[in-house]
């Protein structure tokens, strides 16, 4: 998962680290004043009359003097300037774009790395790799943690039944994700109802029915072509009557460009006023997923995203870009095809994956 991006970030850590080391060497060459001063002090001590002790006895003092020289050099600071980094920061931006990171997000990351490094004073001998890694990590952290929405706490506190509608384009993994979420909620001790809201695609009702059966969960369905707003309404009535905790509503996949289907989705939300709307897309779609998220969010504002098929995504661009672009957090990642293959998204977890 995200291997290519990890590789790219690793190589930038080295390249930019190398550029900083060059600057450091240049500083030692051009500003040896402190070291010279200590060397002179050492020389004076050497010729001081009355040093009659045997050589062996003076050795510790000599070591002390050389340590002092070393310490003086290490105490020296150097300033990382823009000139040393400029080309490499440009390369970093290109690499991020190649990894399908959206342009404004790549620019923001490069801007943050630059702001953190350029003009900063570093001690000679610092671990340059660490310096760059810290700057990259904090830049990525800024774009992936736009909102501190705590999904589990929200569901726990919310009045029951909690209704959650899943939206997105076709084939991205909405139905599978609903089954995974149902399994997760069940494990947390919640009772779950599923609303078979995809009445558009042939076989969609049967598909979700099979999942509901496997999971032992009640499914509320109408016939193909029925109004999905009415199905969610019925599912909510059922859940209220039977004191169920969670209603998960499937919807038909639709392109954000299909006005009629987007209007239908708006109606589902207008009629039912769900507690949460979750946008589902596949991590492997990269920039396309991010663009779709942006357009969906403006038509049907959602609470957060789930990126599926992260197990098959080496670029990581969507995972890095989608929160910053939509202003909404990633809630979960789909990492496989079984019910258990769903991980709660934590920015720290992603950072660890990228830099471990
Ligand atoms: N590898 C992988 N495949 C997934 C994941 N989530 C869904 N899929 C697969 O994606 C395909 C489409 O999923 P489906 O739920 O029918 O998509 P929908 O049209 O959005 O409802 C199915 O073959 C799923 O098994 C995931 O996290 N990883
Ligand atoms: Mg589906």
CSV table of C-alpha atoms and ligand atoms in Angstrom, one decimal:
chain,number,residue,atom,x,y,z
A,1,UNK,CA,0.0,0.0,0.0
A,2,UNK,CA,1.3,3.5,-1.0
A,3,UNK,CA,4.7,1.9,-1.8
A,4,UNK,CA,5.6,4.1,-4.7
A,5,UNK,CA,4.9,7.3,-2.7
A,6,UNK,CA,6.9,5.9,0.2
A,7,UNK,CA,9.8,5.3,-2.1
A,8,UNK,CA,9.6,8.8,-3.6
A,9,UNK,CA,9.4,10.5,-0.2
A,10,UNK,CA,12.4,8.3,0.9
A,11,UNK,CA,14.5,9.4,-2.1
A,12,UNK,CA,13.6,13.0,-1.4
A,13,UNK,CA,14.6,12.7,2.2
A,14,UNK,CA,18.0,11.7,0.8
A,15,UNK,CA,18.3,14.3,-2.0
A,16,UNK,CA,17.2,17.2,0.1
A,17,UNK,CA,19.2,15.9,3.1
A,18,UNK,CA,22.2,15.8,0.7
A,19,UNK,CA,21.6,19.4,-0.4
A,20,UNK,CA,21.5,20.5,3.3
A,21,UNK,CA,24.8,18.6,4.0
A,22,UNK,CA,26.4,20.5,1.1
A,23,UNK,CA,25.3,23.8,2.6
A,24,UNK,CA,26.7,22.6,6.0
A,25,UNK,CA,30.1,21.7,4.4
A,26,UNK,CA,30.2,25.1,2.7
A,27,UNK,CA,29.6,26.8,6.0
A,28,UNK,CA,32.5,24.9,7.7
A,29,UNK,CA,34.8,25.9,4.8
A,30,UNK,CA,33.8,29.6,4.8
A,31,UNK,CA,33.3,30.2,8.5
A,32,UNK,CA,36.0,28.4,10.3
A,33,UNK,CA,36.6,31.3,12.8
A,34,UNK,CA,35.4,29.6,15.9
A,35,UNK,CA,37.4,26.5,15.2
A,36,UNK,CA,40.5,28.6,14.5
A,37,UNK,CA,40.1,30.5,17.8
A,38,UNK,CA,40.0,27.2,19.7
A,39,UNK,CA,43.0,25.9,17.7
A,40,UNK,CA,45.0,29.0,18.7
A,41,UNK,CA,44.1,28.5,22.3
A,42,UNK,CA,45.3,25.0,22.1
A,43,UNK,CA,48.6,26.0,20.5
A,44,UNK,CA,49.2,28.6,23.3
A,45,UNK,CA,48.7,26.1,25.9
A,46,UNK,CA,51.2,23.7,24.3
A,47,UNK,CA,54.1,26.2,24.6
A,48,UNK,CA,53.3,27.4,28.1
A,49,UNK,CA,56.6,27.2,30.1
A,50,UNK,CA,56.7,25.0,33.1
A,51,UNK,CA,54.9,22.0,31.6
A,52,UNK,CA,57.3,19.5,33.0
A,53,UNK,CA,54.9,16.6,33.5
A,54,UNK,CA,55.5,13.5,31.5
A,55,UNK,CA,53.7,13.3,28.1
A,56,UNK,CA,51.4,10.6,29.5
A,57,UNK,CA,50.2,12.9,32.2
A,58,UNK,CA,49.4,15.7,29.6
A,59,UNK,CA,47.4,13.4,27.3
A,60,UNK,CA,44.1,14.0,29.0
A,61,UNK,CA,44.5,17.7,28.5
A,62,UNK,CA,45.3,17.2,24.8
A,63,UNK,CA,42.2,15.1,24.4
A,64,UNK,CA,40.3,17.9,26.1
A,65,UNK,CA,41.6,20.5,23.6
A,66,UNK,CA,40.6,18.4,20.6
A,67,UNK,CA,37.2,17.8,22.0
A,68,UNK,CA,36.9,21.6,22.5
A,69,UNK,CA,37.8,22.1,18.8
A,70,UNK,CA,35.2,19.5,17.8
A,71,UNK,CA,32.6,21.0,20.1
A,72,UNK,CA,33.2,24.5,18.7
A,73,UNK,CA,32.6,23.3,15.2
A,74,UNK,CA,29.5,21.4,16.2
A,75,UNK,CA,28.2,24.5,18.1
A,76,UNK,CA,28.4,26.4,14.9
A,77,UNK,CA,25.2,26.8,13.1
A,78,UNK,CA,24.4,27.1,9.4
A,79,UNK,CA,21.4,28.5,7.7
A,80,UNK,CA,19.5,26.5,5.1
A,81,UNK,CA,18.9,28.9,2.2
A,82,UNK,CA,16.3,28.8,-0.6
A,83,UNK,CA,19.0,28.5,-3.3
A,84,UNK,CA,20.3,25.2,-2.0
A,85,UNK,CA,16.8,23.7,-2.0
A,86,UNK,CA,15.0,25.4,-4.9
A,87,UNK,CA,15.6,22.7,-7.6
A,88,UNK,CA,14.9,19.9,-5.2
A,89,UNK,CA,11.6,21.4,-4.0
A,90,UNK,CA,10.5,21.6,-7.6
A,91,UNK,CA,11.4,17.9,-8.1
A,92,UNK,CA,9.4,17.1,-4.9
A,93,UNK,CA,6.4,18.8,-6.4
A,94,UNK,CA,6.8,16.9,-9.6
A,95,UNK,CA,7.1,13.6,-7.7
A,96,UNK,CA,4.0,14.4,-5.7
A,97,UNK,CA,2.1,15.1,-8.9
A,98,UNK,CA,3.3,11.9,-10.4
A,99,UNK,CA,1.9,10.1,-7.4
A,100,UNK,CA,-1.5,11.6,-8.2
A,101,UNK,CA,-1.4,14.2,-5.4
A,102,UNK,CA,-3.7,17.0,-6.5
A,103,UNK,CA,-2.0,20.1,-7.6
A,104,UNK,CA,-3.1,22.5,-4.8
A,105,UNK,CA,-2.2,19.8,-2.3
A,106,UNK,CA,1.3,19.2,-3.8
A,107,UNK,CA,1.8,23.0,-3.8
A,108,UNK,CA,0.8,23.2,-0.2
A,109,UNK,CA,3.1,20.4,0.9
A,110,UNK,CA,6.1,22.0,-0.9
A,111,UNK,CA,5.2,25.4,0.5
A,112,UNK,CA,5.2,23.9,4.1
A,113,UNK,CA,8.4,22.0,3.6
A,114,UNK,CA,10.0,25.2,2.3
A,115,UNK,CA,8.7,27.3,5.1
A,116,UNK,CA,10.0,24.8,7.7
A,117,UNK,CA,13.5,24.5,6.1
A,118,UNK,CA,14.4,27.7,4.4
A,119,UNK,CA,16.0,30.2,6.7
A,120,UNK,CA,16.1,27.9,9.6
A,121,UNK,CA,19.3,27.6,11.6
A,122,UNK,CA,20.7,24.1,12.2
A,123,UNK,CA,23.6,22.9,14.2
A,124,UNK,CA,26.5,21.5,12.2
A,125,UNK,CA,26.4,17.7,12.5
A,126,UNK,CA,22.6,17.5,12.8
A,127,UNK,CA,21.0,14.5,11.3
A,128,UNK,CA,19.9,16.0,7.9
A,129,UNK,CA,17.7,13.0,7.0
A,130,UNK,CA,15.7,13.6,10.2
A,131,UNK,CA,15.4,17.3,9.5
A,132,UNK,CA,13.9,16.6,6.1
A,133,UNK,CA,11.7,13.8,7.4
A,134,UNK,CA,10.3,16.0,10.1
A,135,UNK,CA,9.5,18.8,7.6
A,136,UNK,CA,7.9,16.3,5.1
A,137,UNK,CA,5.9,14.7,7.9
A,138,UNK,CA,4.5,17.9,9.3
A,139,UNK,CA,3.7,19.2,5.8
A,140,UNK,CA,1.7,16.0,5.0
A,141,UNK,CA,0.1,16.0,8.4
A,142,UNK,CA,-1.3,19.5,7.7
A,143,UNK,CA,-3.1,18.3,4.5
A,144,UNK,CA,-4.4,15.0,5.8
A,145,UNK,CA,-5.8,16.1,9.1
A,146,UNK,CA,-8.2,18.9,8.2
A,147,UNK,CA,-10.9,18.0,10.6
A,148,UNK,CA,-10.7,16.1,13.9
A,149,UNK,CA,-14.2,14.5,13.5
A,150,UNK,CA,-14.3,11.4,15.7
A,151,UNK,CA,-16.6,9.0,13.9
A,152,UNK,CA,-17.0,6.4,16.7
A,153,UNK,CA,-17.7,9.1,19.3
A,154,UNK,CA,-20.3,10.7,17.1
A,155,UNK,CA,-22.2,7.5,16.6
A,156,UNK,CA,-22.0,6.6,20.3
A,157,UNK,CA,-23.4,10.0,21.3
A,158,UNK,CA,-26.0,10.4,18.5
A,159,UNK,CA,-29.7,9.7,19.0
A,160,UNK,CA,-30.6,6.3,17.7
A,161,UNK,CA,-31.3,5.2,15.1
A,162,UNK,CA,-28.3,6.8,13.4
A,163,UNK,CA,-28.8,7.0,9.6
A,164,UNK,CA,-25.8,6.9,7.3
A,165,UNK,CA,-26.1,7.2,3.5
A,166,UNK,CA,-23.3,6.1,1.2
A,167,UNK,CA,-22.8,7.9,-2.0
A,168,UNK,CA,-20.4,7.7,-4.9
A,169,UNK,CA,-19.9,6.6,-8.5
A,170,UNK,CA,-20.4,3.0,-9.7
A,171,UNK,CA,-18.2,0.1,-8.8
A,172,UNK,CA,-16.1,2.0,-6.3
A,173,UNK,CA,-17.1,-0.3,-3.4
A,174,UNK,CA,-20.1,1.3,-1.7
A,175,UNK,CA,-22.1,-1.9,-1.2
A,176,UNK,CA,-19.0,-3.9,0.0
A,177,UNK,CA,-18.1,-1.0,2.3
A,178,UNK,CA,-21.7,-1.0,3.8
A,179,UNK,CA,-21.3,-4.7,4.5
A,180,UNK,CA,-17.9,-4.1,6.2
A,181,UNK,CA,-19.3,-1.2,8.2
A,182,UNK,CA,-22.3,-3.4,9.3
A,183,UNK,CA,-19.9,-6.0,10.5
A,184,UNK,CA,-17.8,-3.4,12.4
A,185,UNK,CA,-21.0,-1.9,14.0
A,186,UNK,CA,-22.2,-5.4,15.0
A,187,UNK,CA,-18.8,-6.1,16.7
A,188,UNK,CA,-19.2,-2.9,18.6
A,189,UNK,CA,-22.5,-4.2,19.9
A,190,UNK,CA,-24.9,-2.1,17.8
A,191,UNK,CA,-27.9,-3.5,16.0
A,192,UNK,CA,-28.0,-2.7,12.3
A,193,UNK,CA,-30.5,-2.4,9.5
A,194,UNK,CA,-29.6,-2.0,5.8
A,195,UNK,CA,-31.6,-0.1,3.3
A,196,UNK,CA,-31.3,-1.5,-0.2
A,197,UNK,CA,-31.3,2.0,-1.8
A,198,UNK,CA,-29.6,1.0,-5.1
A,199,UNK,CA,-32.8,0.3,-7.1
A,200,UNK,CA,-31.2,1.3,-10.4
A,201,UNK,CA,-28.5,-1.3,-11.2
A,202,UNK,CA,-29.8,-4.8,-12.1
A,203,UNK,CA,-28.7,-7.3,-9.5
A,204,UNK,CA,-27.9,-4.6,-6.9
A,205,UNK,CA,-30.7,-5.6,-4.5
A,206,UNK,CA,-29.7,-9.3,-4.7
A,207,UNK,CA,-26.1,-8.3,-4.0
A,208,UNK,CA,-26.8,-6.5,-0.8
A,209,UNK,CA,-29.4,-9.0,0.2
A,210,UNK,CA,-26.7,-11.7,0.1
A,211,UNK,CA,-24.4,-9.6,2.3
A,212,UNK,CA,-27.3,-9.0,4.8
A,213,UNK,CA,-27.9,-12.7,4.9
A,214,UNK,CA,-24.3,-13.5,5.5
A,215,UNK,CA,-24.1,-11.0,8.3
A,216,UNK,CA,-27.5,-11.9,9.8
A,217,UNK,CA,-28.8,-8.3,9.3
A,218,UNK,CA,-32.3,-7.1,8.5
A,219,UNK,CA,-32.6,-5.7,5.0
A,220,UNK,CA,-35.4,-3.2,4.0
A,221,UNK,CA,-36.0,-3.4,0.2
A,222,UNK,CA,-38.5,-2.4,-2.4
A,223,UNK,CA,-38.6,-3.5,-6.0
A,224,UNK,CA,-36.1,-2.5,-8.7
A,225,UNK,CA,-36.7,1.1,-9.9
A,226,UNK,CA,-38.4,2.2,-6.6
A,227,UNK,CA,-37.7,5.5,-5.0
A,228,UNK,CA,-34.6,5.2,-2.8
A,229,UNK,CA,-35.8,8.1,-0.6
A,230,UNK,CA,-38.9,6.0,0.3
A,231,UNK,CA,-36.7,2.9,1.1
A,232,UNK,CA,-34.5,4.8,3.6
A,233,UNK,CA,-37.7,6.3,5.1
A,234,UNK,CA,-39.1,2.8,5.6
A,235,UNK,CA,-35.8,1.5,7.0
A,236,UNK,CA,-35.8,4.4,9.5
A,237,UNK,CA,-39.4,3.6,10.5
A,238,UNK,CA,-38.5,0.0,11.0
A,239,UNK,CA,-35.4,0.8,13.0
A,240,UNK,CA,-37.4,3.2,15.3
A,241,UNK,CA,-40.1,0.7,15.9
A,242,UNK,CA,-37.7,-2.1,16.6
A,243,UNK,CA,-35.2,0.0,18.5
A,244,UNK,CA,-32.3,-0.6,16.1
A,245,UNK,CA,-29.2,1.5,16.5
A,246,UNK,CA,-27.9,2.1,13.0
A,247,UNK,CA,-29.4,2.3,9.5
A,248,UNK,CA,-26.9,2.0,6.6
A,249,UNK,CA,-28.4,3.1,3.2
A,250,UNK,CA,-26.9,2.0,-0.1
A,251,UNK,CA,-27.5,4.1,-3.1
A,252,UNK,CA,-27.0,3.6,-6.8
A,253,UNK,CA,-23.6,4.6,-8.2
A,254,UNK,CA,-23.9,7.8,-10.3
A,255,UNK,CA,-21.7,10.1,-12.1
A,256,UNK,CA,-21.6,13.6,-10.6
A,257,UNK,CA,-22.4,14.8,-14.1
A,258,UNK,CA,-25.7,13.0,-14.3
A,259,UNK,CA,-28.1,15.8,-13.2
A,260,UNK,CA,-31.2,13.5,-12.7
A,261,UNK,CA,-29.4,11.0,-10.6
A,262,UNK,CA,-27.7,13.7,-8.5
A,263,UNK,CA,-31.2,15.3,-8.0
A,264,UNK,CA,-32.4,11.9,-6.8
A,265,UNK,CA,-29.6,11.8,-4.3
A,266,UNK,CA,-30.4,15.3,-3.0
A,267,UNK,CA,-34.0,14.1,-2.5
A,268,UNK,CA,-32.9,11.1,-0.5
A,269,UNK,CA,-31.1,13.5,1.8
A,270,UNK,CA,-33.8,16.1,1.9
A,271,UNK,CA,-36.5,13.7,2.8
A,272,UNK,CA,-34.6,11.7,5.3
A,273,UNK,CA,-32.1,14.2,6.7
A,274,UNK,CA,-29.5,11.5,7.4
A,275,UNK,CA,-27.1,11.9,10.4
A,276,UNK,CA,-24.1,11.2,8.1
A,277,UNK,CA,-23.5,11.1,4.4
A,278,UNK,CA,-20.3,9.2,3.4
A,279,UNK,CA,-18.6,9.5,0.1
A,280,UNK,CA,-17.0,6.3,-1.1
A,281,UNK,CA,-14.4,6.2,-3.8
A,282,UNK,CA,-11.5,4.0,-4.7
A,283,UNK,CA,-8.0,5.1,-3.7
A,284,UNK,CA,-6.7,3.7,-7.0
A,285,UNK,CA,-8.6,6.3,-8.9
A,286,UNK,CA,-6.2,8.9,-7.6
A,287,UNK,CA,-7.0,12.4,-8.9
A,288,UNK,CA,-10.3,11.3,-10.5
A,289,UNK,CA,-11.5,10.2,-7.0
A,290,UNK,CA,-10.5,13.6,-5.6
A,291,UNK,CA,-12.3,15.5,-8.3
A,292,UNK,CA,-15.4,13.4,-8.0
A,293,UNK,CA,-15.3,14.0,-4.2
A,294,UNK,CA,-15.2,17.7,-4.7
A,295,UNK,CA,-18.2,17.7,-7.1
A,296,UNK,CA,-20.2,15.3,-4.9
A,297,UNK,CA,-19.5,17.5,-1.9
A,298,UNK,CA,-20.9,20.5,-3.6
A,299,UNK,CA,-24.1,18.7,-4.7
A,300,UNK,CA,-24.7,16.6,-1.5
A,301,UNK,CA,-22.4,17.9,1.2
A,302,UNK,CA,-20.9,14.8,3.0
A,303,UNK,CA,-19.4,14.2,6.4
A,304,UNK,CA,-16.3,12.3,5.3
A,305,UNK,CA,-14.9,9.9,2.8
A,306,UNK,CA,-14.0,6.2,2.7
A,307,UNK,CA,-11.3,5.2,0.2
A,308,UNK,CA,-11.6,1.6,-0.9
A,309,UNK,CA,-9.0,-0.6,-2.7
A,310,UNK,CA,-6.2,1.1,-0.8
A,311,UNK,CA,-4.6,-2.4,-0.8
A,312,UNK,CA,-4.1,-2.1,-4.5
A,313,UNK,CA,-3.0,1.6,-4.5
A,314,UNK,CA,0.7,2.3,-4.6
A,315,UNK,CA,0.5,6.0,-5.4
A,316,UNK,CA,-1.4,7.2,-2.4
A,317,UNK,CA,-2.3,10.5,-4.1
A,318,UNK,CA,-6.1,10.3,-3.3
A,319,UNK,CA,-5.4,9.5,0.4
A,320,UNK,CA,-3.1,12.5,0.6
A,321,UNK,CA,-5.4,14.9,-1.3
A,322,UNK,CA,-9.0,14.1,-0.6
A,323,UNK,CA,-9.3,15.7,2.9
A,324,UNK,CA,-7.6,18.9,1.9
A,325,UNK,CA,-9.6,19.2,-1.3
A,326,UNK,CA,-13.0,18.6,0.3
A,327,UNK,CA,-12.4,19.9,3.8
A,328,UNK,CA,-13.8,16.6,5.1
A,329,UNK,CA,-11.8,13.8,6.8
A,330,UNK,CA,-11.1,10.4,5.5
A,331,UNK,CA,-13.0,8.1,7.9
A,332,UNK,CA,-11.9,4.6,6.8
A,333,UNK,CA,-9.8,2.8,4.2
A,334,UNK,CA,-10.9,-0.4,2.5
A,335,UNK,CA,-8.0,-2.7,2.3
A,336,UNK,CA,-9.4,-5.9,0.8
A,337,UNK,CA,-12.5,-7.8,-0.1
A,338,UNK,CA,-13.4,-9.5,3.1
A,339,UNK,CA,-15.7,-8.0,5.8
A,340,UNK,CA,-12.7,-7.4,8.1
A,341,UNK,CA,-10.8,-5.4,5.5
A,342,UNK,CA,-11.7,-2.0,6.8
A,343,UNK,CA,-9.3,0.2,8.8
A,344,UNK,CA,-10.2,3.4,10.7
A,345,UNK,CA,-8.2,6.1,9.1
A,346,UNK,CA,-5.8,7.9,11.5
A,347,UNK,CA,-3.4,10.6,10.0
A,348,UNK,CA,-0.6,9.2,12.2
A,349,UNK,CA,-1.2,5.7,10.9
A,350,UNK,CA,-0.8,7.0,7.3
A,351,UNK,CA,2.4,8.9,8.2
A,352,UNK,CA,3.9,5.9,9.9
A,353,UNK,CA,3.1,3.9,6.7
A,354,UNK,CA,4.9,6.5,4.5
A,355,UNK,CA,8.0,6.8,6.6
A,356,UNK,CA,8.4,3.6,8.6
B,1,LIG,N1,-9.2,-5.0,-3.4
B,1,LIG,C1,-10.3,-4.4,-2.9
B,1,LIG,N2,-11.5,-4.6,-3.6
B,1,LIG,C2,-12.6,-4.0,-3.1
B,1,LIG,C3,-12.6,-3.2,-1.9
B,1,LIG,N3,-13.8,-2.7,-1.7
B,1,LIG,C4,-14.6,-3.2,-2.7
B,1,LIG,N4,-13.9,-4.0,-3.5
B,1,LIG,C5,-14.3,-4.7,-4.8
B,1,LIG,O1,-14.8,-3.7,-5.7
B,1,LIG,C6,-15.9,-4.3,-6.5
B,1,LIG,C7,-17.1,-3.3,-6.5
B,1,LIG,O2,-17.6,-3.3,-5.3
B,1,LIG,P1,-19.1,-2.9,-5.0
B,1,LIG,O3,-19.3,-2.8,-3.5
B,1,LIG,O4,-20.1,-3.7,-5.7
B,1,LIG,O5,-19.2,-1.4,-5.6
B,1,LIG,P2,-20.4,-0.3,-5.7
B,1,LIG,O6,-20.8,-0.4,-7.1
B,1,LIG,O7,-19.8,1.0,-5.4
B,1,LIG,O8,-21.4,-0.8,-4.8
B,1,LIG,C8,-16.2,-5.6,-5.9
B,1,LIG,O9,-15.6,-6.6,-6.6
B,1,LIG,C9,-15.5,-5.5,-4.5
B,1,LIG,O10,-15.2,-6.8,-4.0
B,1,LIG,C10,-11.3,-3.0,-1.2
B,1,LIG,O11,-11.2,-2.3,-0.2
B,1,LIG,N5,-10.2,-3.7,-1.8
B,2,LIG,MG1,-23.4,-1.1,-5.1
